[in-house]
Amino acid sequence: VRLVDFFWFAPSPRLVDLVHRSGALAGWQVGSVAEARAAESAGCDVVTVQGVEAGGHVRGSTPLRRLLPEALDAVDV
């Protein structure tokens, strides 16, 4: 597996470390700028920003068109 992508709970440095030790990249789906920062701080290689329009199990409540530029300004991942 080249990428392990997490979604359902808060970004965890422990899980990111486990993924990295297994030789894969770690990603996290986020629904807010705070979560994007937490994913970056946890060591994620990829942060996927999900707007409220995604439907189903949604992480946040902000539309993607507003959230994406804010997240891009907040993290370097």
XYZ file of N, CA and C in Angstrom:
231
model
N 0.850 -1.168 0.000
C 0.000 0.000 0.000
C 0.896 1.232 0.000
N 0.647 2.135 -0.920
C 1.484 3.338 -1.014
C 0.933 4.511 -0.217
N -0.381 4.513 0.022
C -1.017 5.604 0.762
C -2.092 5.027 1.672
N -2.058 5.413 2.938
C -3.119 5.074 3.880
C -3.819 6.382 4.220
N -5.120 6.441 3.953
C -5.886 7.668 4.125
C -6.891 7.473 5.255
N -6.851 8.362 6.236
C -7.753 8.292 7.388
C -8.850 9.334 7.250
N -9.965 9.080 7.951
C -11.104 9.974 7.841
C -11.842 10.203 9.154
N -12.211 9.169 9.840
C -13.285 9.271 10.818
C -12.940 9.976 12.123
N -11.708 10.057 12.538
C -11.395 10.654 13.836
C -10.280 11.675 13.687
N -9.931 12.320 14.790
C -8.926 13.386 14.774
C -7.560 12.841 14.356
N -6.781 13.640 13.629
C -5.446 13.214 13.209
C -4.593 12.751 14.393
N -3.926 11.622 14.204
C -3.164 10.983 15.270
C -1.709 10.787 14.860
N -0.771 11.449 15.559
C 0.644 11.222 15.253
C 1.040 9.757 15.380
N 0.434 9.031 16.294
C 0.750 7.615 16.477
C 0.404 6.807 15.229
N -0.774 7.065 14.652
C -1.163 6.343 13.446
C -0.306 6.752 12.245
N -0.008 8.037 12.147
C 0.850 8.510 11.050
C 2.223 7.850 11.141
N 2.770 7.761 12.344
C 4.066 7.117 12.540
C 4.005 5.643 12.131
N 2.944 4.961 12.495
C 2.772 3.557 12.117
C 2.765 3.400 10.596
N 2.050 4.264 9.921
C 1.985 4.228 8.462
C 3.377 4.475 7.867
N 4.064 5.485 8.373
C 5.405 5.801 7.863
C 6.380 4.647 8.100
N 6.319 4.019 9.268
C 7.207 2.886 9.555
C 6.917 1.700 8.642
N 5.721 1.653 8.095
C 5.353 0.582 7.165
C 5.724 0.928 5.722
N 6.273 2.124 5.521
C 6.742 2.519 4.196
C 5.720 3.195 3.313
N 4.602 3.628 3.879
C 3.560 4.280 3.089
C 3.456 5.757 3.441
N 2.768 6.491 2.602
C 2.417 7.871 2.892
C 1.139 7.872 3.732
N 0.984 8.899 4.557
C -0.205 9.028 5.400
C -1.021 10.236 4.964
N -2.319 10.019 4.811
C -3.228 11.095 4.452
C -4.375 11.176 5.431
N -4.975 12.364 5.527
C -6.133 12.549 6.396
C -7.142 13.429 5.690
N -8.400 13.019 5.717
C -9.477 13.846 5.185
C -9.960 14.774 6.292
N -10.070 16.051 5.973
C -10.419 17.044 6.988
C -11.598 17.893 6.522
N -12.305 18.467 7.485
C -13.454 19.299 7.178
C -13.341 20.700 7.734
N -12.138 21.068 8.221
C -11.941 22.411 8.767
C -10.464 22.775 8.688
N -10.191 24.052 8.831
C -8.811 24.526 8.852
C -8.093 23.979 10.087
N -8.780 23.926 11.212
C -8.171 23.390 12.441
C -7.763 21.932 12.241
N -8.606 21.146 11.576
C -8.251 19.756 11.302
C -7.095 19.657 10.318
N -7.053 20.545 9.342
C -5.940 20.547 8.391
C -4.628 20.809 9.127
N -4.655 21.765 10.026
C -3.447 22.053 10.827
C -3.070 20.855 11.701
N -4.068 20.204 12.280
C -3.803 19.038 13.123
C -3.213 17.900 12.296
N -3.701 17.701 11.077
C -3.164 16.656 10.207
C -1.714 16.952 9.846
N -1.433 18.190 9.534
C -0.053 18.574 9.235
C 0.837 18.379 10.461
N 0.368 18.794 11.605
C 1.138 18.637 12.853
C 1.367 17.166 13.197
N 0.411 16.311 12.825
C 0.543 14.877 13.095
C 1.564 14.221 12.169
N 1.979 14.946 11.125
C 2.979 14.425 10.204
C 2.445 13.883 8.897
N 1.192 14.175 8.595
C 0.601 13.662 7.358
C 1.336 14.194 6.130
N 1.396 13.357 5.124
C 1.989 13.730 3.845
C 0.961 14.352 2.920
N -0.306 13.993 3.125
C -1.410 14.442 2.281
C -2.556 14.884 3.183
N -3.147 16.026 2.850
C -4.351 16.485 3.537
C -5.418 16.679 2.469
N -6.531 15.981 2.617
C -7.647 16.088 1.681
C -8.730 16.932 2.339
N -9.052 18.054 1.712
C -10.062 18.962 2.259
C -11.417 18.574 1.680
N -12.370 18.365 2.571
C -13.699 17.920 2.177
C -14.728 18.971 2.563
N -15.463 19.477 1.587
C -16.524 20.429 1.867
C -17.819 19.724 2.244
N -18.744 20.494 2.746
C -20.023 19.944 3.194
C -20.786 19.281 2.044
N -20.479 19.680 0.812
C -21.189 19.109 -0.335
C -20.829 17.655 -0.600
N -19.807 17.142 0.050
C -19.354 15.774 -0.212
C -20.456 14.749 0.054
N -21.347 15.038 0.965
C -22.440 14.120 1.257
C -21.972 12.923 2.069
N -22.897 12.135 2.518
C -22.549 10.964 3.317
C -21.944 11.353 4.645
N -20.876 10.675 5.018
C -20.173 10.980 6.259
C -19.266 12.173 6.017
N -19.673 13.339 6.448
C -18.966 14.586 6.162
C -18.240 15.072 7.412
N -17.002 15.516 7.249
C -16.186 15.965 8.380
C -16.595 17.337 8.894
N -16.994 18.247 8.040
C -17.248 19.616 8.486
C -18.563 20.156 7.976
N -18.700 21.477 8.093
C -19.943 22.120 7.676
C -19.713 23.314 6.749
N -18.490 23.468 6.251
C -18.133 24.607 5.405
C -18.094 24.171 3.941
N -18.640 24.989 3.042
C -18.556 24.673 1.617
C -17.091 24.640 1.150
N -16.809 23.750 0.218
C -15.444 23.572 -0.267
C -14.857 24.852 -0.861
N -15.653 25.622 -1.586
C -15.138 26.840 -2.225
C -14.619 27.853 -1.202
N -15.140 27.816 0.003
C -14.655 28.696 1.058
C -13.524 28.028 1.850
N -13.671 26.732 2.114
C -12.718 26.015 2.963
C -11.364 25.787 2.281
N -11.371 25.437 1.015
C -10.124 25.079 0.340
C -9.085 26.204 0.361
N -9.414 27.436 -0.027
C -8.381 28.478 0.020
C -7.892 28.761 1.443
N -8.785 28.659 2.414
C -8.372 28.871 3.806
C -7.388 27.782 4.247
N -7.685 26.539 3.892
C -6.800 25.430 4.249
C -5.462 25.530 3.526
N -5.481 25.910 2.257
C -4.239 26.068 1.510
C -3.337 27.135 2.120
N -3.942 28.181 2.651
C -3.167 29.233 3.325
C -2.638 28.778 4.681
N -3.304 27.805 5.295
C -2.974 27.408 6.668
C -1.921 26.325 6.759
N -1.790 25.481 5.736
C -0.851 24.347 5.813
C 0.045 24.317 4.585
N 1.182 23.644 4.730
C 2.132 23.514 3.622
C 2.138 22.121 3.019
N 1.262 21.261 3.466
C 1.207 19.876 2.965
C 0.460 19.873 1.643
